[in-house]
Short mmCIF file of C-alpha atoms and ligand atoms in Angstrom, two decimals:
data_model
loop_
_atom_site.label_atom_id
_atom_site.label_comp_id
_atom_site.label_asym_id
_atom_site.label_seq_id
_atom_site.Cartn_x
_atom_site.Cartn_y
_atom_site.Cartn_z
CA UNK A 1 117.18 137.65 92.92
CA UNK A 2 113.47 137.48 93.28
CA UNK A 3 112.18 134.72 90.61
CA UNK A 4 109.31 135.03 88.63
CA UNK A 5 106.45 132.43 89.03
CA UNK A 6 106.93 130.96 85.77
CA UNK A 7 110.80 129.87 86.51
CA UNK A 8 109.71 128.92 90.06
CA UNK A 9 107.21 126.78 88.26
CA UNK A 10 109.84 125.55 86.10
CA UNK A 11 112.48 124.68 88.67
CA UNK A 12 109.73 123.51 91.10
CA UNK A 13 110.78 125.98 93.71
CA UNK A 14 107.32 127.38 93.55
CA UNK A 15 105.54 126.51 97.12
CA UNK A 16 102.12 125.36 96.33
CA UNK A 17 99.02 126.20 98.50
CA UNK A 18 95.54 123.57 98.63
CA UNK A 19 92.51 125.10 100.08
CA UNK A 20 90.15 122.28 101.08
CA UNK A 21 91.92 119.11 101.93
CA UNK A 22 89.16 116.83 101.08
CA UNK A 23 88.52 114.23 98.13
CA UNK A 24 89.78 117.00 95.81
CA UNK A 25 92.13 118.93 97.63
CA UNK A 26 94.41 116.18 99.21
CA UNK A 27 95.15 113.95 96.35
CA UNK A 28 96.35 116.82 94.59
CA UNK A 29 98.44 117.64 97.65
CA UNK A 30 100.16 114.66 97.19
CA UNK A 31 100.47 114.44 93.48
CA UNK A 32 102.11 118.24 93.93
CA UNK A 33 104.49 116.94 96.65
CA UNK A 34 104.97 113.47 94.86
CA UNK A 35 106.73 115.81 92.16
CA UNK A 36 108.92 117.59 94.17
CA UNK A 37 106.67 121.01 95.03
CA UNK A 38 106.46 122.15 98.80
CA UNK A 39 102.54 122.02 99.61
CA UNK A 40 100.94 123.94 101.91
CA UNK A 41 97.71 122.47 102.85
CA UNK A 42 95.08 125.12 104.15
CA UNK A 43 91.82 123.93 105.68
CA UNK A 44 89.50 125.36 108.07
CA UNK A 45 88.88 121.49 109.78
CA UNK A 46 91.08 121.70 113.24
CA UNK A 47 90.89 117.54 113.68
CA UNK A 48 92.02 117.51 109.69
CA UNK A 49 94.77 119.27 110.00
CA UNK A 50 96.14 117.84 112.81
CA UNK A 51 95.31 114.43 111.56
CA UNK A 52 97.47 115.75 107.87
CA UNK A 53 100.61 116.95 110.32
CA UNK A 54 100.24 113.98 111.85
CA UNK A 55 100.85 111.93 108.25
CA UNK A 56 96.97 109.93 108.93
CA UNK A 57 95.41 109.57 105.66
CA UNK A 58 91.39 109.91 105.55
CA UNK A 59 90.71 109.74 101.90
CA UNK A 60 90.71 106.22 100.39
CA UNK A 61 92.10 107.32 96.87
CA UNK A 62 95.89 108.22 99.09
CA UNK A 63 98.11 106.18 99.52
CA UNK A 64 98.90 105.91 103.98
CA UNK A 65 102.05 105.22 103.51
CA UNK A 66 102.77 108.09 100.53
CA UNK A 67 101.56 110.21 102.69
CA UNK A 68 103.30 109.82 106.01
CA UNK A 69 106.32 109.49 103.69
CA UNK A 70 105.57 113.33 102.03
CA UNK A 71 104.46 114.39 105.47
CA UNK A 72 107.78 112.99 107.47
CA UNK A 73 109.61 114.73 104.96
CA UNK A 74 108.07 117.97 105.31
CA UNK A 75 106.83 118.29 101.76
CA UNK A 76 103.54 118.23 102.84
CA UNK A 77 102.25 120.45 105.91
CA UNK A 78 98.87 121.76 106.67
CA UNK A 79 97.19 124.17 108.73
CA UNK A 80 94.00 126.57 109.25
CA UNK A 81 96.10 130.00 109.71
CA UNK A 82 95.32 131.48 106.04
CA UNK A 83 98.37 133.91 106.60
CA UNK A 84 100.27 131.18 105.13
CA UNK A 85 98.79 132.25 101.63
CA UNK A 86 102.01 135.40 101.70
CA UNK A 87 104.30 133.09 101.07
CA UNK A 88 102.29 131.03 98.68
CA UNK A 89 102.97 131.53 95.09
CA UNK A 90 100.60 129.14 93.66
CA UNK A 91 96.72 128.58 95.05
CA UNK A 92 94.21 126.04 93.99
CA UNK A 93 91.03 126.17 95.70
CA UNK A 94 89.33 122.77 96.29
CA UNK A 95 86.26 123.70 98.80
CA UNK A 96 82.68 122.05 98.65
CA UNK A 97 80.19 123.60 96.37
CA UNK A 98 77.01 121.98 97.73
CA UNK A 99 73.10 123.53 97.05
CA UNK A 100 71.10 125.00 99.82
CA UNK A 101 68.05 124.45 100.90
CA UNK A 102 66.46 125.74 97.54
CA UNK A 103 68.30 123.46 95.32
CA UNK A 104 70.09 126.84 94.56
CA UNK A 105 73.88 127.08 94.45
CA UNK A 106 75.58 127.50 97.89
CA UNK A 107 78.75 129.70 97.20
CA UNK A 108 79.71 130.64 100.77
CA UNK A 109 83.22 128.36 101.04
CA UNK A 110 83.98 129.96 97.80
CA UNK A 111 83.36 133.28 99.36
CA UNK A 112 84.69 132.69 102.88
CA UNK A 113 88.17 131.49 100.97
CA UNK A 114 88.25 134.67 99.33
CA UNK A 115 88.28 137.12 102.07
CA UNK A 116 90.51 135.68 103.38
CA UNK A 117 92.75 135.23 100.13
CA UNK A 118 92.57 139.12 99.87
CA UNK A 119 94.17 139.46 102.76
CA UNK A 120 97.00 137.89 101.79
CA UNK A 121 97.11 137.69 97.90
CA UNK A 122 100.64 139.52 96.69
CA UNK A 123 101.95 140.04 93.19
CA UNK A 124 103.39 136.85 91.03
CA UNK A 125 100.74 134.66 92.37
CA UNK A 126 98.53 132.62 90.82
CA UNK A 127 94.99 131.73 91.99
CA UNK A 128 93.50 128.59 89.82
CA UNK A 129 89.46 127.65 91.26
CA UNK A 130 88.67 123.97 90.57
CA UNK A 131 85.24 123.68 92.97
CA UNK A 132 82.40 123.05 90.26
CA UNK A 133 80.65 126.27 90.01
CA UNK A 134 78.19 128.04 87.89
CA UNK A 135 79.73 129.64 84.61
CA UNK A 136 80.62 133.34 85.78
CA UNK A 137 81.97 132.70 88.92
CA UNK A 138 85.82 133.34 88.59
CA UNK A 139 85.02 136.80 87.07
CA UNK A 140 82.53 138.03 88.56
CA UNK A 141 82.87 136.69 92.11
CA UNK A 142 86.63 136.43 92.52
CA UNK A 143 88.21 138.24 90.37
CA UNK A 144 86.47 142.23 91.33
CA UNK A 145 87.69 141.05 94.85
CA UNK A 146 91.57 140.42 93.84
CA UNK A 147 91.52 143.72 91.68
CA UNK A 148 90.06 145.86 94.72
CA UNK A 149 93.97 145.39 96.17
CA UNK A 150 95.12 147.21 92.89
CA UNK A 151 96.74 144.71 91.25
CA UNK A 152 95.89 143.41 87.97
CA UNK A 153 94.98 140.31 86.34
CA UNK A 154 97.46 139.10 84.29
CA UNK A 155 100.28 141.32 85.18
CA UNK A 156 100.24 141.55 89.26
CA UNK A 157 98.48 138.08 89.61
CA UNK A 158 97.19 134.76 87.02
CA UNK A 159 93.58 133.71 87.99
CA UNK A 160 92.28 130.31 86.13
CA UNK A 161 89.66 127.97 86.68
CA UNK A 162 90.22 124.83 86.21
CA UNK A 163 87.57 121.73 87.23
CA UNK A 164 88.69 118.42 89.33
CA UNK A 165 87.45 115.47 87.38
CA UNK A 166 88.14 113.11 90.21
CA UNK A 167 85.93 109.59 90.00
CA UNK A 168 86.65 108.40 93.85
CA UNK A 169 87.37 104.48 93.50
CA UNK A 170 88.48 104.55 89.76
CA UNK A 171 92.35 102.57 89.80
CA UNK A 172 92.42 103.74 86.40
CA UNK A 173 91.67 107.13 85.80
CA UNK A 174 93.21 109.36 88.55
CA UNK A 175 95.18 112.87 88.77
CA UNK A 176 98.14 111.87 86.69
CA UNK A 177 96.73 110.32 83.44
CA UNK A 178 93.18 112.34 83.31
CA UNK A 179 93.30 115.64 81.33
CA UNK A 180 92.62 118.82 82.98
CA UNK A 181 90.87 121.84 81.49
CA UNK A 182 91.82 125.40 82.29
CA UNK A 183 90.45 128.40 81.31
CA UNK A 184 92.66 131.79 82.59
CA UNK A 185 90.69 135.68 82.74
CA UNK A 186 93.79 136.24 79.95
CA UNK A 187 95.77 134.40 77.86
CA UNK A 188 98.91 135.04 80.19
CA UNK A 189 97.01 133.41 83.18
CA UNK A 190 95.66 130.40 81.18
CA UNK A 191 99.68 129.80 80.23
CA UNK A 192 100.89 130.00 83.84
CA UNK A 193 97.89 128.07 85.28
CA UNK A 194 98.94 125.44 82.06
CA UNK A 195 102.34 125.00 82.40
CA UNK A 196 101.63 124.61 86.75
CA UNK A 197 99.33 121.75 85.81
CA UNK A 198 101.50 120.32 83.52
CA UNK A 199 104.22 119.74 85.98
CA UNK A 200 102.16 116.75 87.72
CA UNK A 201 99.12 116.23 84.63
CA UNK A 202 100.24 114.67 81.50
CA UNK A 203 97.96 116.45 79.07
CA UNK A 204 96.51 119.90 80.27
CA UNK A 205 93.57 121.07 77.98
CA UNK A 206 93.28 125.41 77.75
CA UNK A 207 90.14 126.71 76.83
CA UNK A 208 89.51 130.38 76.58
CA UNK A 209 88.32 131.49 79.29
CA UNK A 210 87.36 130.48 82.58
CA UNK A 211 83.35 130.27 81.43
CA UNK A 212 83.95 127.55 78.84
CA UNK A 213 86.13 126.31 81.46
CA UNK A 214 83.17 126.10 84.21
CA UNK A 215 80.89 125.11 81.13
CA UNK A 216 82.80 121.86 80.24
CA UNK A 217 82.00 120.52 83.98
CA UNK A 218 79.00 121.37 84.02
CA UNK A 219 78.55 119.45 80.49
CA UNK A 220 80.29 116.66 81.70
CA UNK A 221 78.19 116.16 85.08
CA UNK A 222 74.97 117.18 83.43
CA UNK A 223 75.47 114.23 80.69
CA UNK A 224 76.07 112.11 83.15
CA UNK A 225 73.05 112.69 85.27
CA UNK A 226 70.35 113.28 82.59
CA UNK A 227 71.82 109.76 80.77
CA UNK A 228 71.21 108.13 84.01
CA UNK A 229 67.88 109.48 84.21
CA UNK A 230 67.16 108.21 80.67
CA UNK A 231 68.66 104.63 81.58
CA UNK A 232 65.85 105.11 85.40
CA UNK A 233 63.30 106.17 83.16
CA UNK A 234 63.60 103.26 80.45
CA UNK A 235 63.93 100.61 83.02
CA UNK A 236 60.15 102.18 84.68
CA UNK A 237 58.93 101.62 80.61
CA UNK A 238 60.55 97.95 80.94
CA UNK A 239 58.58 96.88 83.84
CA UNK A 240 55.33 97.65 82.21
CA UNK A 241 56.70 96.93 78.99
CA UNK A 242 57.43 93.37 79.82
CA UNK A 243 61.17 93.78 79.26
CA UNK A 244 64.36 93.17 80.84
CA UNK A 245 66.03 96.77 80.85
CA UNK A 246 69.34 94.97 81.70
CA UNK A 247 69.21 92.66 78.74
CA UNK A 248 67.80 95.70 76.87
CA UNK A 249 71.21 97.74 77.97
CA UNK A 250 73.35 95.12 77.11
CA UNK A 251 72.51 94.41 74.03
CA UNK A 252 71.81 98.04 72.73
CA UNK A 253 75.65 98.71 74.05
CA UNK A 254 77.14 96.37 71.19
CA UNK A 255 76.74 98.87 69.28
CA UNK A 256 80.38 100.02 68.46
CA UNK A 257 79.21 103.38 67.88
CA UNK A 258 77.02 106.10 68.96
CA UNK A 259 76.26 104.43 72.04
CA UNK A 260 77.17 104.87 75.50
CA UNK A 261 75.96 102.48 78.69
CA UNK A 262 74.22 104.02 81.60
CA UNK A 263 72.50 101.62 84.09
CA UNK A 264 69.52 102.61 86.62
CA UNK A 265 69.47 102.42 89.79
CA UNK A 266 67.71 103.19 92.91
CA UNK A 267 68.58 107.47 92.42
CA UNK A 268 71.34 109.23 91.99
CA UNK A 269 74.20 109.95 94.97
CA UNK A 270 77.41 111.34 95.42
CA UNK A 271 78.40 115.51 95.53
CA UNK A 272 78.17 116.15 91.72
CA UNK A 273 76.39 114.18 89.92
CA UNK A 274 73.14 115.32 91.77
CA UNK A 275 74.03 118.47 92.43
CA UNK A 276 76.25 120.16 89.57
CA UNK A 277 73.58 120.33 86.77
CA UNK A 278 71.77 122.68 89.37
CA UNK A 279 74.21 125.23 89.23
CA UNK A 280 73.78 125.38 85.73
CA UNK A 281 70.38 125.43 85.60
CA UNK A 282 70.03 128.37 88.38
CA UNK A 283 72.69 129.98 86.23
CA UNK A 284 70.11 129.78 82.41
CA UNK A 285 67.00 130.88 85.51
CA UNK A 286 69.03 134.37 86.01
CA UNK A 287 69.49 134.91 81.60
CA UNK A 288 65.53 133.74 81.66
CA UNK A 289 66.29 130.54 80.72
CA UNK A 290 64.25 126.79 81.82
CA UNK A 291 66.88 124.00 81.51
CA UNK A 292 64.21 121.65 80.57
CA UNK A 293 66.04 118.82 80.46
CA UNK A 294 68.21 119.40 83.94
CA UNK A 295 65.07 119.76 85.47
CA UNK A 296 62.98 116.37 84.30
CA UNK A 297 66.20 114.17 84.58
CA UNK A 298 66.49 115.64 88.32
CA UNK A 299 62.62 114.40 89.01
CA UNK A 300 63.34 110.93 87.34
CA UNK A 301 66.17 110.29 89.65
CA UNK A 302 65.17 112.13 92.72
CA UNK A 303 61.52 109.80 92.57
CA UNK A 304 63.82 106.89 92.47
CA UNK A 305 63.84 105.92 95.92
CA UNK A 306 59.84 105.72 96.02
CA UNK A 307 59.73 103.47 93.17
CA UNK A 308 62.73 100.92 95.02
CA UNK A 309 59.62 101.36 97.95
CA UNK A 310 56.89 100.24 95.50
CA UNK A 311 59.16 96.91 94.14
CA UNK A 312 59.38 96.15 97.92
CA UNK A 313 55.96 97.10 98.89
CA UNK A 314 55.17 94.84 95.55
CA UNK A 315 57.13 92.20 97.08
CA UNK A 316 55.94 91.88 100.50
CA UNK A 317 52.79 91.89 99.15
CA UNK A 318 53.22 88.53 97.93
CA UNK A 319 53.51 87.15 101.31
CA UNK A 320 50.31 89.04 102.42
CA UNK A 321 53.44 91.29 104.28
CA UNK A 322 52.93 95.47 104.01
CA UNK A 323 55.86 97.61 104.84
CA UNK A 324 54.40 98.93 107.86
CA UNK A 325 55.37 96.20 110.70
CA UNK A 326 58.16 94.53 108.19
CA UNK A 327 62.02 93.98 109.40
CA UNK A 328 63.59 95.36 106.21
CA UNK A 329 67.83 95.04 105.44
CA UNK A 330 69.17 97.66 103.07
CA UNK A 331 72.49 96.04 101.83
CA UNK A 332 75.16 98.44 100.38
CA UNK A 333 74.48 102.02 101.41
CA UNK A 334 77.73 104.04 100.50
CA UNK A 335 76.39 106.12 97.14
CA UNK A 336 78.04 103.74 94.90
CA UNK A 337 80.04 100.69 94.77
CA UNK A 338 83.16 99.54 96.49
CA UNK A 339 83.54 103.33 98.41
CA UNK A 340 82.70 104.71 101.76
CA UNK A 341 81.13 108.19 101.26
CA UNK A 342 76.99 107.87 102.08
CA UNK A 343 76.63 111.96 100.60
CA UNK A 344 73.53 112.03 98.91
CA UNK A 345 73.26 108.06 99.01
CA UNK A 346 69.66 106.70 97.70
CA UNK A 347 69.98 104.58 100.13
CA UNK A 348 69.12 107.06 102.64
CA UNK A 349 66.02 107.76 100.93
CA UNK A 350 64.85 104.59 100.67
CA UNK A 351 65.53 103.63 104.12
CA UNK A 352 63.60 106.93 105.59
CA UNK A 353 60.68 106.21 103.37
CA UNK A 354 60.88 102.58 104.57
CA UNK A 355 60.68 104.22 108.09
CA UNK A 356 58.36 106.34 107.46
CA UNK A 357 56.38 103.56 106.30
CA UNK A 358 56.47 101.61 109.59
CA UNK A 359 59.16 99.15 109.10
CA UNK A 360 62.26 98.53 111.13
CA UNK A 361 65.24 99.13 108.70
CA UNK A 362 68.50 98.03 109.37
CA UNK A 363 71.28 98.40 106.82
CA UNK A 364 74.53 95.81 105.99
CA UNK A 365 77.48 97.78 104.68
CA UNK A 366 81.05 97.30 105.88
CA UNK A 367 82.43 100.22 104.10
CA UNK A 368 80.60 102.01 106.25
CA UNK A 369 80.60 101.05 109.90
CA UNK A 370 78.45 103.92 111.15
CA UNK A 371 76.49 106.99 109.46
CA UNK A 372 74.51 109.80 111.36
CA UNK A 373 70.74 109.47 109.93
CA UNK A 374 67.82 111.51 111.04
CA UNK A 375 70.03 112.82 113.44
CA UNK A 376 70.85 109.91 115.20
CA UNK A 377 73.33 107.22 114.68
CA UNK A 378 72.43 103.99 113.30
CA UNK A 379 75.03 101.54 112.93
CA UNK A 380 75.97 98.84 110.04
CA UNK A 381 74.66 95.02 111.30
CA UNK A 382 77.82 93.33 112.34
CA UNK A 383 77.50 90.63 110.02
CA UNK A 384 75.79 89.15 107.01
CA UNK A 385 74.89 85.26 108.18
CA UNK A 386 72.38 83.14 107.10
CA UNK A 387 70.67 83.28 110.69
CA UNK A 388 70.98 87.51 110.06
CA UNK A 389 69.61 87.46 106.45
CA UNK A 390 66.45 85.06 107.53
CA UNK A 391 65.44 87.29 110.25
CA UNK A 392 64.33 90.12 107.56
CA UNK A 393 61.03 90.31 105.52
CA UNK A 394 63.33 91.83 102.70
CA UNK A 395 66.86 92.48 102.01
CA UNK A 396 67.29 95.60 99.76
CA UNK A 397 70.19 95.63 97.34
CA UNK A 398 70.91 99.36 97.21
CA UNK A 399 74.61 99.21 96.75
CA UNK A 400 76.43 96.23 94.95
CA UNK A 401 79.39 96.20 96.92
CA UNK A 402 81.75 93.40 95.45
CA UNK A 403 82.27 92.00 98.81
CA UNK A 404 79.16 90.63 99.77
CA UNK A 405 78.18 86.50 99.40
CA UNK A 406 75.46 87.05 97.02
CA UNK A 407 74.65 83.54 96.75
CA UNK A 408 74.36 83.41 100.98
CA UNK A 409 72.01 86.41 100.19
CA UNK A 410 70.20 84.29 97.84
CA UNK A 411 70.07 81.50 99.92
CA UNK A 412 69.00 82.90 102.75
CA UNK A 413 66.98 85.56 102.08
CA UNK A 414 63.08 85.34 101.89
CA UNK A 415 62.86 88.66 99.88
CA UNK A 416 64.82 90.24 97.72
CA UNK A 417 64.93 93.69 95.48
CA UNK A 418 68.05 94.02 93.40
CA UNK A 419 68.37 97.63 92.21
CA UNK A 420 71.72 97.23 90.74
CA UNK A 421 71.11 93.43 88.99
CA UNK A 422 72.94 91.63 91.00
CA UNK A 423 71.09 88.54 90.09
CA UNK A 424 71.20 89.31 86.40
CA UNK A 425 68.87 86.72 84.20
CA UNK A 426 67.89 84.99 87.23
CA UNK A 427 64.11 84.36 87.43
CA UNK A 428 63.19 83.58 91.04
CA UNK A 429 59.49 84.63 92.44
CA UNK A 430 61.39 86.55 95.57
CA UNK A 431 63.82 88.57 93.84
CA UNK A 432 62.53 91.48 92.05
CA UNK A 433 64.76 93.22 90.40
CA UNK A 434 64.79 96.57 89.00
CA UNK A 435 63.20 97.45 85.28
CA UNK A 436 62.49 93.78 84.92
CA UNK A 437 58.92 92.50 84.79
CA UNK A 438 59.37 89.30 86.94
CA UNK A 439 59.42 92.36 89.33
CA UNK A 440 55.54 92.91 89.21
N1 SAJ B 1 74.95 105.94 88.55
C1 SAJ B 1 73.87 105.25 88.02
N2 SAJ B 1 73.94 104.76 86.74
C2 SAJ B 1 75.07 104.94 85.98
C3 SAJ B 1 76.18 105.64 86.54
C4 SAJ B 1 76.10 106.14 87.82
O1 SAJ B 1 72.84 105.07 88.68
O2 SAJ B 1 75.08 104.46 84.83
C5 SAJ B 1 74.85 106.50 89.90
C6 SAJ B 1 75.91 105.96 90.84
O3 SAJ B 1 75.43 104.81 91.51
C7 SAJ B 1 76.09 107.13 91.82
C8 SAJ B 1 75.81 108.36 90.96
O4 SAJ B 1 75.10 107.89 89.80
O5 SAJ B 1 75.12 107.07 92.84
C9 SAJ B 1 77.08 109.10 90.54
O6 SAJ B 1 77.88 108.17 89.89
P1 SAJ B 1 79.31 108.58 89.23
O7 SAJ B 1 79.87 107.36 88.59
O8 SAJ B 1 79.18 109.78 88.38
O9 SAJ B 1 80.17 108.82 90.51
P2 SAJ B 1 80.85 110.09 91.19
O10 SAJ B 1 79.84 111.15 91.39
O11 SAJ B 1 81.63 109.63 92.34
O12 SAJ B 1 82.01 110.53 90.21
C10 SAJ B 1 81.79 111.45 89.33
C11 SAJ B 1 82.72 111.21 88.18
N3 SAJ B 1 82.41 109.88 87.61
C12 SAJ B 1 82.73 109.48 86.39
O13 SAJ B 1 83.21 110.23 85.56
C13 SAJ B 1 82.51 108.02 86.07
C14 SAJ B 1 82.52 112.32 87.29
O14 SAJ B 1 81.18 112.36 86.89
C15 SAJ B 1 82.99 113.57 87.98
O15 SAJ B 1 84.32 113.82 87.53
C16 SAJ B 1 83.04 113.47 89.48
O16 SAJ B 1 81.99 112.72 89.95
C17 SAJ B 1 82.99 114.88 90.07
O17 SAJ B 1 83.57 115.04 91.12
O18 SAJ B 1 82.40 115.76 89.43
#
């Protein structure tokens, strides 16, 4: 007897499909598999998929040995033949949702997934999108293409979206124990999509519909970035202020209430953060809408990376040094602390302006060995010795990675600018640090 989705889903029969095996798509792979579900990993990446079938990991929140484990017992498989999707009864799509060239929202995986998807969609299937999108997407994008095979939302096939909130490097927070929204195009949908999510999420949040569902990301990630451009902007006011903006931040989060602690830094990496509140705000420019606020919090942060350049310029200009001839070490350029991924790093910023500027940049980082950077590949300094850290002008902390000697780096250096107040309190005439006026 053919099953329904909602009993596969109960008895955990149901064979689960991941589009995009990346920092989304492949720890929910294994959290799927970890719980008993056949997954069916789909991604257009060749060398991925072989590496998945293969059982080698790539993404530092998965466990290697979980995963050869799930892949040796056949629980997990992959591949980049989208056929697979007929005997699928449950899809989540997990592709990148980057911005083009414009700074406007760059939909294409979303829309190269789906022609293939109608291919192969079939009745009793559900289809849940979590790649952060603009609110509008699911039903107007995805869901006219689904219908065009006659079947019907809700009845033939469940379509929900339903947004990752994955922090890479967080021990705490991860698939299990972080609530998921979900937002189905009917009530029916939002159910199915609910109790699927429930079988490996311990609380699963419905909302009504898959544009408050889109909306709540886009909150979330907006918050974050425009309170991080507040905390960039205040620390600027500190320096001519004649404040510490650390001390200032420290003190104004004792407050037990109506508070909540955002530091500055040298800009603003990662894939979200900088790039989700864009999606919303081209979203408010098609109803006539400015987002006022996405767009100033996007210039604080994005001008960043030339202010880090004037602290150093500052700097070198104690020593009668200019930036244009300097040897300059950028330590710590993964696009925050204690990971490996460089997307949309600062650090990459400030190291092209430094260029640009005529000095010889080298960076320290040994999360990440080697990146490609103005199309060519530049490779992390072996090591960080005393001999190393005396042979620069200027060593730029960019990225506080917790396993550097930071009292070597004190030692040793002759120059130092700590974006991330690494040397918190200290008052030394070569380290400038960030928002702090023994800076100027
Ligand atoms: N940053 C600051 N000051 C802060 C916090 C962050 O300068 O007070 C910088 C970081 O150095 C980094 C960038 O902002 O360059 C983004 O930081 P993030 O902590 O938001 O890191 P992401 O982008 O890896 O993770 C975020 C999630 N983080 C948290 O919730 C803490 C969350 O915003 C999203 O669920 C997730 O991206 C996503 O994928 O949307």
């Amino acid at each position: 007897m053919n099953k329904d989705l909602q009993s596969k889903i109960n008895d955990k029969t149901a064979v689960i499909g991941i589009i995009g095996l990346g920092y989304v798509g492949l720890p929910l792979a294994v959290e799927f598999a970890n719980n008993s579900f056949a997954v069916i990993g789909i991604d257009i990446d060749k060398r991925r998929v072989e590496k998945l079938n293969k059982g080698e990991n790539y993404i530092a929140d998965v466990s290697d040995d979980n995963l050869k484990q799930l892949v040796s017992s056949k629980k997990i498989s992959a591949t980049n033949d989208f056929s697979v999707i007929s005997k699928i009864d449950a899809v989540i799509i997990c592709v990148p949702t980057p911005l083009n060239k414009l700074k406007d929202p760059d939909v294409s995986y979303i829309l190269n997934v789906l022609d293939q998807l109608t291919k192969y969609v079939h009745t009793d299937m559900l289809i849940s999108l979590e790649s952060t999108t603009y609110p509008g997407t699911t039903r107007e994008l995805i869901l006219p293409a689904l219908e065009e095979k006659n079947l019907t939302v809700g009845d033939d096939f469940y379509l929900c979206f339903s947004p990752e909130r994955v922090d890479p490097g967080n021990e705490i927070y991860q698939i299990k124990n972080t609530p998921k929204v979900i937002g189905g195009i009917t009530e029916k949908c939002t159910a199915i999509g609910k109790l699927l999510y429930e079988s490996i999420i311990d609380t699963v949040v419905p909302v009504s519909s898959p544009e408050a569902a889109e909306t709540v990301k886009l909150l979330e990630n907006t918050f974050r970035s425009i309170n991080i451009g507040l905390a960039n902007e205040v620390a600027i006011m500190c320096e001519k202020l004649g404040v510490d903006v650390w001390e200032v931040i420290d003190a104004a989060a004792t407050k037990p209430f109506g508070f909540m602690k955002f530091t500055p830094g040298p800009g603003l990496g990662g894939h979200c953060i900088p790039i989700d509140p864009h999606y919303l705000a081209w979203k408010m420019k098609t109803l006539d809408y400015r987002a006022r606020f996405i767009e100033l919090a996007g210039e604080i942060n994005t001008g960043m990376p030339l202010h880090v350049l004037e602290l150093i310029s500052g700097g070198l200009n104690r020593f009668q040094k200019s930036i244009n001839g300097s040897k300059i070490l950028v330590l710590g350029i993964a696009y925050k602390k204690d990971i490996d991924d460089v997307r949309e790093s600062p650090a990459l910023d400030v190291m092209t302006l430094l260029e640009q500027g005529g000095a010889q940049v080298d960076y320290y980082d040994d999360f990440v060995s080697k990146i490609n950077w103005n199309d060519k590949d530049k490779y992390s300094q072996n090591n960080l010795t005393a001999e190393t850290l005396h042979s620069y002008d200027a060593v730029v902390i960019i990225t506080d990675h917790s396993n550097i000697d930071y009292d070597l780096v004190k030692s040793e250096s002759k120059l130092i600018i700590d974006t991330r107040n690494v040397f918190s309190g200290i008052k030394d005439s070569k380290i400038i640090r960030l928002g702090n006026t023994q800076s100027i």
